[in-house]
Amino acid sequence: AATTVNIGTGAAVVKTISIGGTGANVIAIGNTQTAGSVAIGTAMTTGTVSIGGTGLQTGTISIAPGTGAQTVNIATGGTGIKTVNIGTGAIDNVITIGTATAAASLSLLAGTGNMTADSAGTLLLDAAGVLEINSSAGVIGIGNDAVAQNINIGTGAAARTITIGNASSTTSVVLNVGT
């Protein structure tokens, strides 16, 4: 029969509700459901929802680890600006997004607020297929920072045809050199 279980409801006063206490407890919420939903913090207008908490020293937090088709939505609401931080702690984080398996794909999208890829180490872009860099509304700059570093084009030990410019009507190639 349909049942409603309320814990800590009632007057709008601060309540501390602990489930599980100390020890190696296994706490399951909705673990044998075949349909339905589990909602955490859905009616909150302010506050924090923590999964794992600051006390978790080692372990794994899994979201949608099942084998069926699943969708995971993070900060998808249509109103209110969201800030999504992943791995921003001041430690040597290893962050993997996506997989190179079969037809897997990854899309990074940005509106007019720009997109930045910055690295204090090495940044590599490599593709087994076509790799293109284009702009429909601005100049494409390569090596345009005021930093004295060489720019190599086609220097890999392989037979290459290097094409600069094209034969379309008013196209020009400008070479500038110093002394």
Coordinates of N, CA and C in Angstrom, one line a residue:
A1 N 0.8 -1.2 0.0 CA 0.0 0.0 0.0 C 0.9 1.2 0.0
A2 N 0.4 2.3 -0.6 CA 1.1 3.6 -0.6 C 1.3 4.1 0.8
T3 N 2.5 4.5 1.1 CA 2.9 5.0 2.4 C 3.7 6.2 2.3
T4 N 3.5 7.2 3.3 CA 4.3 8.4 3.4 C 5.0 8.3 4.7
V5 N 6.3 8.5 4.7 CA 7.1 8.5 6.0 C 7.8 9.8 6.1
N6 N 7.5 10.6 7.1 CA 8.1 11.9 7.3 C 9.0 11.8 8.5
I7 N 10.2 12.4 8.3 CA 11.2 12.4 9.4 C 11.6 13.9 9.6
G8 N 11.5 14.4 10.7 CA 11.9 15.8 11.0 C 11.0 16.9 10.4
T9 N 9.8 16.5 10.2 CA 8.9 17.6 9.6 C 8.3 18.3 10.8
G10 N 7.4 19.3 10.5 CA 6.8 20.1 11.5 C 7.2 21.5 11.5
A11 N 7.2 22.1 12.7 CA 7.5 23.5 12.8 C 8.9 23.9 12.1
A12 N 8.9 25.1 11.7 CA 10.1 25.6 11.0 C 11.2 26.0 12.0
V13 N 11.8 25.0 12.6 CA 12.9 25.2 13.5 C 14.1 24.3 13.0
V14 N 15.3 24.6 13.3 CA 16.4 23.9 12.9 C 16.4 22.5 13.6
K15 N 16.6 21.4 12.7 CA 16.7 20.1 13.2 C 17.9 19.4 12.7
T16 N 18.5 18.6 13.5 CA 19.7 17.8 13.1 C 19.2 16.4 13.1
I17 N 19.3 15.7 11.9 CA 18.8 14.4 11.7 C 19.9 13.5 11.3
S18 N 20.3 12.5 12.1 CA 21.4 11.6 11.8 C 20.9 10.2 11.5
I19 N 21.4 9.6 10.5 CA 21.0 8.3 10.2 C 22.2 7.5 10.0
G20 N 22.4 6.4 10.8 CA 23.5 5.5 10.7 C 24.5 5.6 11.8
G21 N 24.8 6.8 12.3 CA 25.7 6.9 13.4 C 27.1 6.5 13.0
T22 N 27.9 6.0 14.0 CA 29.3 5.6 13.7 C 29.4 4.1 13.3
G23 N 30.5 3.8 12.7 CA 30.7 2.4 12.3 C 30.5 2.2 10.8
A24 N 30.7 1.0 10.4 CA 30.7 0.7 8.9 C 29.3 0.4 8.5
N25 N 28.4 1.4 8.6 CA 27.0 1.2 8.2 C 26.8 1.1 6.7
V26 N 25.8 0.4 6.3 CA 25.4 0.4 4.9 C 24.0 1.0 4.9
I27 N 23.8 2.2 4.3 CA 22.5 2.9 4.3 C 22.0 2.9 2.9
A28 N 20.9 2.4 2.6 CA 20.3 2.3 1.3 C 19.0 3.1 1.3
I29 N 18.9 4.0 0.3 CA 17.7 4.8 0.1 C 17.2 4.5 -1.3
G30 N 16.0 3.9 -1.4 CA 15.4 3.5 -2.7 C 16.2 2.5 -3.4
N31 N 16.9 1.6 -2.8 CA 17.8 0.7 -3.5 C 17.1 -0.5 -4.2
T32 N 15.9 -0.8 -3.9 CA 15.2 -1.9 -4.5 C 14.1 -1.5 -5.4
Q33 N 14.0 -0.2 -5.7 CA 13.0 0.4 -6.5 C 13.1 -0.1 -8.0
T34 N 12.1 -0.4 -8.6 CA 12.1 -0.7 -10.1 C 11.7 0.5 -10.9
A35 N 11.0 1.4 -10.2 CA 10.6 2.7 -10.9 C 10.4 3.7 -9.8
G36 N 10.2 4.9 -10.2 CA 10.0 6.0 -9.2 C 11.2 7.0 -9.2
S37 N 11.4 7.7 -8.1 CA 12.4 8.6 -8.0 C 12.9 8.8 -6.6
V38 N 14.1 9.3 -6.4 CA 14.6 9.6 -5.1 C 15.1 11.1 -5.2
A39 N 14.5 11.9 -4.3 CA 14.8 13.3 -4.4 C 15.5 13.8 -3.1
I40 N 16.6 14.6 -3.3 CA 17.3 15.1 -2.1 C 17.4 16.6 -2.3
G41 N 16.9 17.3 -1.3 CA 17.0 18.8 -1.3 C 16.1 19.5 -2.4
T42 N 15.0 18.8 -2.8 CA 14.3 19.4 -4.0 C 13.5 20.7 -3.6
A43 N 13.1 20.9 -2.4 CA 12.4 22.1 -2.1 C 13.2 23.2 -1.4
M44 N 14.5 23.0 -1.3 CA 15.4 23.9 -0.7 C 15.5 25.2 -1.5
T45 N 15.5 26.3 -0.8 CA 15.7 27.6 -1.5 C 17.1 28.2 -1.3
T46 N 17.7 27.7 -0.2 CA 19.1 28.0 0.1 C 19.7 26.9 0.9
G47 N 21.0 26.8 1.0 CA 21.7 25.8 1.8 C 22.7 25.0 1.0
T48 N 23.1 23.9 1.5 CA 24.1 23.0 0.9 C 23.6 21.5 1.0
V49 N 23.8 20.8 -0.2 CA 23.5 19.4 -0.2 C 24.9 18.8 -0.4
S50 N 25.4 18.0 0.5 CA 26.7 17.3 0.4 C 26.5 15.8 0.3
I51 N 27.2 15.3 -0.7 CA 27.2 13.8 -0.8 C 28.7 13.4 -0.6
G52 N 28.9 12.6 0.4 CA 30.3 12.2 0.8 C 30.9 13.1 1.9
G53 N 30.5 14.3 1.9 CA 30.9 15.2 3.0 C 32.4 15.4 3.1
T54 N 32.8 16.4 4.0 CA 34.2 16.7 4.2 C 34.9 15.7 5.0
G55 N 34.2 14.8 5.6 CA 34.9 13.7 6.4 C 35.3 12.5 5.6
L56 N 34.9 12.4 4.4 CA 35.2 11.3 3.5 C 36.7 11.4 3.1
Q57 N 37.5 10.5 3.7 CA 39.0 10.6 3.4 C 39.3 9.7 2.2
T58 N 38.8 8.5 2.1 CA 39.1 7.7 0.9 C 37.8 7.0 0.5
G59 N 37.6 6.7 -0.7 CA 36.4 6.0 -1.1 C 36.0 6.4 -2.5
T60 N 34.8 6.0 -2.9 CA 34.3 6.3 -4.2 C 32.8 6.8 -4.1
I61 N 32.5 7.8 -4.8 CA 31.2 8.3 -4.9 C 30.7 8.1 -6.3
S62 N 29.7 7.2 -6.5 CA 29.3 6.9 -7.9 C 27.9 7.5 -8.1
I63 N 27.8 8.1 -9.3 CA 26.5 8.6 -9.7 C 26.1 7.9 -11.0
A64 N 25.0 7.2 -11.1 CA 24.6 6.5 -12.3 C 25.6 5.5 -12.7
P65 N 26.0 4.6 -11.9 CA 27.0 3.6 -12.3 C 26.4 2.3 -13.0
G66 N 25.1 2.3 -13.1 CA 24.4 1.2 -13.7 C 24.8 0.8 -15.1
T67 N 24.3 -0.2 -15.7 CA 24.7 -0.7 -17.0 C 23.7 -0.2 -18.1
G68 N 22.5 0.2 -17.8 CA 21.6 0.7 -18.8 C 21.8 2.1 -19.2
A69 N 21.1 2.5 -20.2 CA 21.2 3.9 -20.7 C 20.8 4.9 -19.6
Q70 N 21.6 5.9 -19.3 CA 21.3 6.8 -18.2 C 21.6 8.2 -18.7
T71 N 21.0 9.2 -18.1 CA 21.3 10.6 -18.3 C 21.6 11.2 -16.9
V72 N 22.8 11.9 -16.8 CA 23.1 12.6 -15.6 C 23.1 14.1 -15.9
N73 N 22.3 14.8 -15.2 CA 22.1 16.3 -15.4 C 22.8 17.0 -14.2
I74 N 23.6 18.0 -14.5 CA 24.2 18.8 -13.5 C 24.0 20.3 -13.9
A75 N 23.4 21.0 -13.0 CA 23.2 22.5 -13.2 C 22.5 22.8 -14.5
T76 N 21.4 22.1 -14.8 CA 20.7 22.2 -16.1 C 19.5 23.1 -16.0
G77 N 19.2 23.7 -14.9 CA 18.0 24.6 -14.7 C 18.1 25.8 -15.7
G78 N 16.9 26.2 -16.1 CA 16.9 27.3 -17.1 C 17.0 28.7 -16.5
T79 N 17.0 28.9 -15.2 CA 17.1 30.2 -14.6 C 18.2 30.2 -13.6
G80 N 18.8 31.3 -13.3 CA 19.8 31.4 -12.3 C 21.1 30.9 -12.8
I81 N 22.1 31.8 -12.7 CA 23.5 31.4 -13.2 C 24.1 30.4 -12.2
K82 N 24.6 29.3 -12.8 CA 25.3 28.2 -12.0 C 26.8 28.3 -12.2
T83 N 27.5 28.0 -11.2 CA 29.0 27.8 -11.3 C 29.2 26.3 -11.0
V84 N 29.8 25.6 -11.9 CA 30.1 24.2 -11.8 C 31.6 24.0 -11.6
N85 N 32.0 23.5 -10.5 CA 33.5 23.3 -10.3 C 33.7 21.8 -10.2
I86 N 34.7 21.4 -10.9 CA 35.1 20.0 -10.9 C 36.6 19.9 -10.7
G87 N 37.0 19.3 -9.6 CA 38.5 19.1 -9.3 C 39.2 20.4 -9.1
T88 N 38.6 21.4 -8.5 CA 39.3 22.7 -8.3 C 40.1 22.8 -7.1
G89 N 40.2 21.7 -6.3 CA 41.0 21.8 -5.0 C 42.4 21.9 -5.3
A90 N 43.2 22.6 -4.4 CA 44.6 22.8 -4.6 C 45.4 21.6 -4.3
I91 N 45.3 20.6 -5.2 CA 46.0 19.3 -5.1 C 46.2 18.8 -6.5
D92 N 47.1 17.8 -6.7 CA 47.4 17.3 -8.0 C 46.2 16.4 -8.5
N93 N 45.1 16.9 -8.8 CA 43.9 16.2 -9.3 C 44.2 15.6 -10.6
V94 N 43.6 14.4 -10.9 CA 43.6 13.8 -12.2 C 42.1 13.7 -12.6
I95 N 41.8 14.4 -13.7 CA 40.4 14.6 -14.1 C 40.2 14.0 -15.5
T96 N 39.3 13.0 -15.6 CA 39.0 12.4 -16.9 C 37.6 12.6 -17.2
I97 N 37.3 13.2 -18.4 CA 35.9 13.4 -18.9 C 35.8 12.7 -20.2
G98 N 34.9 11.8 -20.3 CA 34.7 11.1 -21.6 C 35.6 9.8 -21.7
T99 N 35.4 9.2 -22.8 CA 36.1 7.9 -23.1 C 36.5 7.9 -24.6
A100 N 37.5 7.1 -25.0 CA 37.9 7.0 -26.4 C 37.3 5.7 -26.9
T101 N 36.3 5.1 -26.3 CA 35.8 3.8 -26.7 C 34.8 4.0 -27.9
A102 N 34.9 3.3 -28.9 CA 34.0 3.2 -30.0 C 33.5 4.6 -30.5
A103 N 32.2 4.8 -30.5 CA 31.6 6.0 -31.1 C 31.3 7.0 -30.0
A104 N 32.0 7.0 -28.9 CA 31.8 8.0 -27.8 C 32.2 9.4 -28.4
S105 N 31.5 10.4 -27.9 CA 31.7 11.7 -28.3 C 31.7 12.7 -27.1
L106 N 32.3 13.9 -27.3 CA 32.4 14.9 -26.3 C 32.2 16.2 -26.9
S107 N 31.3 17.0 -26.4 CA 31.1 18.4 -26.9 C 31.3 19.4 -25.8
L108 N 32.2 20.4 -26.1 CA 32.4 21.5 -25.2 C 31.8 22.7 -25.9
L109 N 30.8 23.3 -25.3 CA 30.1 24.4 -25.9 C 30.3 25.7 -25.0
A110 N 30.3 26.8 -25.6 CA 30.4 28.1 -24.9 C 29.6 29.2 -25.7
G111 N 28.9 30.0 -25.0 CA 28.2 31.1 -25.7 C 29.2 32.2 -25.9
T112 N 28.7 33.4 -25.8 CA 29.5 34.6 -26.0 C 30.4 34.9 -24.8
G113 N 30.4 34.1 -23.8 CA 31.3 34.3 -22.6 C 32.7 33.8 -22.8
N114 N 33.0 33.3 -23.9 CA 34.4 32.8 -24.3 C 34.7 31.4 -23.6
M115 N 35.8 30.8 -24.1 CA 36.2 29.5 -23.6 C 37.7 29.6 -23.5
T116 N 38.3 29.1 -22.4 CA 39.8 29.2 -22.2 C 40.3 27.8 -21.9
A117 N 41.4 27.4 -22.6 CA 42.1 26.2 -22.2 C 43.5 26.7 -21.8
D118 N 43.9 26.5 -20.6 CA 45.2 27.1 -20.1 C 45.9 25.9 -19.4
S119 N 47.2 25.9 -19.6 CA 48.0 24.8 -19.0 C 49.3 25.4 -18.5
A120 N 49.8 25.1 -17.3 CA 51.1 25.5 -16.9 C 52.1 24.5 -17.4
G121 N 51.7 23.4 -18.0 CA 52.5 22.4 -18.5 C 52.3 22.3 -20.0
T122 N 52.1 21.1 -20.5 CA 51.9 20.9 -22.0 C 50.5 20.7 -22.3
L123 N 50.0 21.3 -23.4 CA 48.7 21.2 -23.9 C 48.8 20.6 -25.3
L124 N 48.2 19.4 -25.5 CA 48.3 18.6 -26.7 C 46.9 18.5 -27.3
L125 N 46.8 18.8 -28.6 CA 45.6 18.5 -29.4 C 46.0 17.5 -30.4
D126 N 45.4 16.3 -30.4 CA 45.8 15.3 -31.4 C 44.5 14.6 -31.8
A127 N 44.5 14.3 -33.1 CA 43.3 13.6 -33.6 C 43.7 12.5 -34.6
A128 N 43.0 11.4 -34.7 CA 43.2 10.4 -35.7 C 42.6 10.8 -37.0
G129 N 41.6 11.7 -37.0 CA 41.0 12.2 -38.2 C 41.4 13.7 -38.4
V130 N 40.5 14.4 -39.0 CA 40.7 15.8 -39.4 C 40.8 16.7 -38.1
L131 N 41.7 17.6 -38.0 CA 41.8 18.6 -36.9 C 41.8 20.0 -37.5
E132 N 40.7 20.7 -37.2 CA 40.6 22.1 -37.8 C 40.5 23.1 -36.7
I133 N 41.0 24.3 -37.0 CA 40.9 25.5 -36.1 C 40.4 26.6 -37.0
N134 N 39.2 27.1 -36.7 CA 38.5 28.1 -37.5 C 37.9 29.1 -36.7
S135 N 37.6 30.3 -37.3 CA 36.8 31.3 -36.6 C 35.9 32.0 -37.7
S136 N 34.7 32.1 -37.4 CA 33.7 32.7 -38.3 C 33.6 34.2 -38.1
A137 N 34.2 34.7 -37.0 CA 34.0 36.2 -36.7 C 35.2 36.9 -36.2
G138 N 36.4 36.3 -36.4 CA 37.6 36.9 -35.9 C 38.9 36.3 -36.4
V139 N 40.0 37.0 -36.1 CA 41.3 36.5 -36.5 C 41.7 35.3 -35.8
I140 N 42.4 34.4 -36.4 CA 43.0 33.2 -35.8 C 44.4 33.5 -35.5
G141 N 44.8 33.5 -34.2 CA 46.2 33.9 -33.8 C 46.9 32.6 -33.4
I142 N 48.1 32.4 -33.9 CA 49.0 31.3 -33.5 C 50.3 32.0 -33.1
G143 N 50.7 31.8 -31.9 CA 52.0 32.5 -31.5 C 51.9 34.0 -31.4
N144 N 50.7 34.5 -31.0 CA 50.6 36.0 -31.0 C 50.8 36.6 -29.6
D145 N 51.2 35.9 -28.6 CA 51.6 36.4 -27.4 C 53.0 37.0 -27.5
A146 N 53.4 38.0 -26.7 CA 54.7 38.5 -26.8 C 55.7 37.7 -26.0
V147 N 55.9 36.4 -26.4 CA 56.8 35.5 -25.8 C 57.7 34.9 -26.8
A148 N 59.0 35.0 -26.6 CA 60.0 34.5 -27.5 C 60.2 33.0 -27.6
Q149 N 59.3 32.4 -28.3 CA 59.3 30.9 -28.5 C 59.2 30.6 -29.9
N150 N 59.8 29.6 -30.4 CA 59.8 29.2 -31.8 C 58.4 28.6 -32.1
I151 N 58.0 28.7 -33.4 CA 56.8 28.1 -33.9 C 57.2 27.1 -35.0
N152 N 56.8 25.8 -34.8 CA 57.2 24.8 -35.8 C 55.9 24.4 -36.5
I153 N 56.0 24.3 -37.8 CA 54.9 23.8 -38.7 C 55.4 22.7 -39.6
G154 N 54.9 21.5 -39.4 CA 55.2 20.4 -40.3 C 56.6 19.9 -40.1
T155 N 57.2 19.9 -38.8 CA 58.5 19.5 -38.5 C 58.6 18.0 -38.1
G156 N 57.5 17.3 -38.0 CA 57.5 15.9 -37.7 C 58.2 15.1 -38.8
A157 N 58.9 14.0 -38.5 CA 59.6 13.2 -39.4 C 58.7 12.4 -40.3
A158 N 58.0 13.0 -41.2 CA 57.1 12.3 -42.1 C 56.9 13.2 -43.4
A159 N 56.6 12.5 -44.4 CA 56.4 13.2 -45.7 C 55.1 14.0 -45.6
R160 N 55.2 15.3 -45.8 CA 54.1 16.2 -45.7 C 54.1 17.2 -46.8
T161 N 52.9 17.6 -47.2 CA 52.7 18.7 -48.1 C 52.2 19.9 -47.2
I162 N 52.9 21.0 -47.2 CA 52.5 22.1 -46.4 C 52.0 23.2 -47.3
T163 N 50.7 23.6 -47.1 CA 50.1 24.6 -48.0 C 49.8 25.8 -47.2
I164 N 50.2 27.0 -47.7 CA 49.9 28.2 -47.0 C 49.2 29.1 -48.0
G165 N 48.0 29.6 -47.7 CA 47.3 30.5 -48.6 C 46.5 29.7 -49.6
N166 N 45.8 30.4 -50.5 CA 45.0 29.7 -51.6 C 45.0 30.6 -52.8
A167 N 44.4 30.2 -53.9 CA 44.4 30.9 -55.1 C 43.0 31.6 -55.4
S168 N 42.2 31.9 -54.3 CA 41.0 32.6 -54.5 C 41.2 34.1 -54.7
S169 N 40.5 34.6 -55.6 CA 40.6 36.0 -56.0 C 41.6 36.9 -55.3
T170 N 41.2 37.6 -54.2 CA 42.1 38.6 -53.5 C 42.9 38.1 -52.4
T171 N 43.1 36.7 -52.3 CA 43.9 36.2 -51.2 C 45.3 36.7 -51.3
S172 N 46.0 37.0 -50.2 CA 47.4 37.4 -50.2 C 48.1 36.7 -49.1
V173 N 49.4 36.5 -49.3 CA 50.3 36.0 -48.2 C 51.3 37.0 -47.9
V174 N 51.4 37.4 -46.6 CA 52.3 38.4 -46.1 C 53.3 37.8 -45.3
L175 N 54.6 38.0 -45.6 CA 55.7 37.5 -44.7 C 56.4 38.7 -44.2
N176 N 56.5 38.8 -42.9 CA 57.2 39.8 -42.2 C 58.4 39.2 -41.5
V177 N 59.6 39.9 -41.6 CA 60.8 39.4 -40.9 C 61.5 40.6 -40.3
G178 N 62.3 40.3 -39.3 CA 63.1 41.3 -38.6 C 64.4 41.5 -39.3
T179 N 65.4 41.9 -38.6 CA 66.7 42.2 -39.2 C 67.4 40.9 -39.7

